Amino acid sequence: MISNDDEVLAKVKGTCGIVYVFSDRVVISRKSITGFFGQGIKGDKTIYFKDIKVIE
């Protein structure tokens, strides 16, 4: 969830949505037309850095 109190450190726009980077998490937003057609109605995906165990 993105609120107005959060400071966005980085914002990367892709073909199917936008990735927002905060100090404690990453939010993947697919609220664009291409994101809807590519991924359907999934809403925002929030990944907290503390929950990441491995990166491949």
mmCIF file of C-alpha atoms in Angstrom:
data_model
loop_
_atom_site.group_PDB
_atom_site.id
_atom_site.type_symbol
_atom_site.label_atom_id
_atom_site.label_comp_id
_atom_site.label_asym_id
_atom_site.label_seq_id
_atom_site.Cartn_x
_atom_site.Cartn_y
_atom_site.Cartn_z
ATOM 1 C CA MET A 1 0.000 0.000 0.000
ATOM 2 C CA ILE A 2 1.286 3.437 -0.900
ATOM 3 C CA SER A 3 0.407 6.351 1.353
ATOM 4 C CA ASN A 4 1.197 10.048 1.068
ATOM 5 C CA ASP A 5 3.492 9.907 4.126
ATOM 6 C CA ASP A 6 5.967 7.522 2.482
ATOM 7 C CA GLU A 7 9.034 8.861 0.676
ATOM 8 C CA VAL A 8 9.584 7.176 -2.684
ATOM 9 C CA LEU A 9 13.321 6.593 -3.156
ATOM 10 C CA ALA A 10 12.970 5.352 -6.745
ATOM 11 C CA LYS A 11 10.204 4.887 -9.284
ATOM 12 C CA VAL A 12 10.712 2.678 -12.343
ATOM 13 C CA LYS A 13 8.050 2.513 -15.028
ATOM 14 C CA GLY A 14 7.855 -0.644 -17.134
ATOM 15 C CA THR A 15 5.534 -1.949 -19.821
ATOM 16 C CA CYS A 16 3.191 -3.689 -17.375
ATOM 17 C CA GLY A 17 3.329 -1.400 -14.352
ATOM 18 C CA ILE A 18 5.443 0.680 -11.990
ATOM 19 C CA VAL A 19 7.924 -0.375 -9.292
ATOM 20 C CA TYR A 20 8.224 1.941 -6.264
ATOM 21 C CA VAL A 21 11.213 1.600 -3.919
ATOM 22 C CA PHE A 22 10.876 2.757 -0.306
ATOM 23 C CA SER A 23 13.356 2.503 2.571
ATOM 24 C CA ASP A 24 11.751 -0.697 3.880
ATOM 25 C CA ARG A 25 9.932 -2.248 0.910
ATOM 26 C CA VAL A 26 9.270 -2.468 -2.812
ATOM 27 C CA VAL A 27 5.763 -2.054 -4.253
ATOM 28 C CA ILE A 28 4.863 -3.391 -7.702
ATOM 29 C CA SER A 29 1.803 -1.606 -9.073
ATOM 30 C CA ARG A 30 -0.052 -2.874 -12.147
ATOM 31 C CA LYS A 31 -2.718 -0.190 -12.425
ATOM 32 C CA SER A 32 -2.074 0.589 -16.098
ATOM 33 C CA ILE A 33 -3.995 -0.720 -19.094
ATOM 34 C CA THR A 34 -1.096 -2.913 -20.250
ATOM 35 C CA GLY A 35 -0.623 -4.211 -16.704
ATOM 36 C CA PHE A 36 -4.299 -5.109 -16.531
ATOM 37 C CA PHE A 37 -4.207 -7.021 -19.817
ATOM 38 C CA GLY A 38 -0.894 -8.688 -18.970
ATOM 39 C CA GLN A 39 -1.519 -9.598 -15.328
ATOM 40 C CA GLY A 40 -5.260 -9.183 -14.725
ATOM 41 C CA ILE A 41 -6.726 -7.721 -11.546
ATOM 42 C CA LYS A 42 -3.994 -8.512 -9.035
ATOM 43 C CA GLY A 43 -3.591 -5.134 -7.348
ATOM 44 C CA ASP A 44 -0.365 -3.944 -5.761
ATOM 45 C CA LYS A 45 2.282 -6.405 -4.598
ATOM 46 C CA THR A 46 4.307 -5.308 -1.554
ATOM 47 C CA ILE A 47 7.611 -7.001 -0.706
ATOM 48 C CA TYR A 48 9.273 -5.997 2.563
ATOM 49 C CA PHE A 49 13.084 -6.174 2.602
ATOM 50 C CA LYS A 50 13.027 -7.959 5.970
ATOM 51 C CA ASP A 51 11.032 -10.814 4.381
ATOM 52 C CA ILE A 52 13.525 -11.481 1.568
ATOM 53 C CA LYS A 53 15.517 -14.624 2.354
ATOM 54 C CA VAL A 54 17.329 -15.308 -0.951
ATOM 55 C CA ILE A 55 17.745 -13.735 -4.349
ATOM 56 C CA GLU A 56 18.405 -15.897 -7.393
#
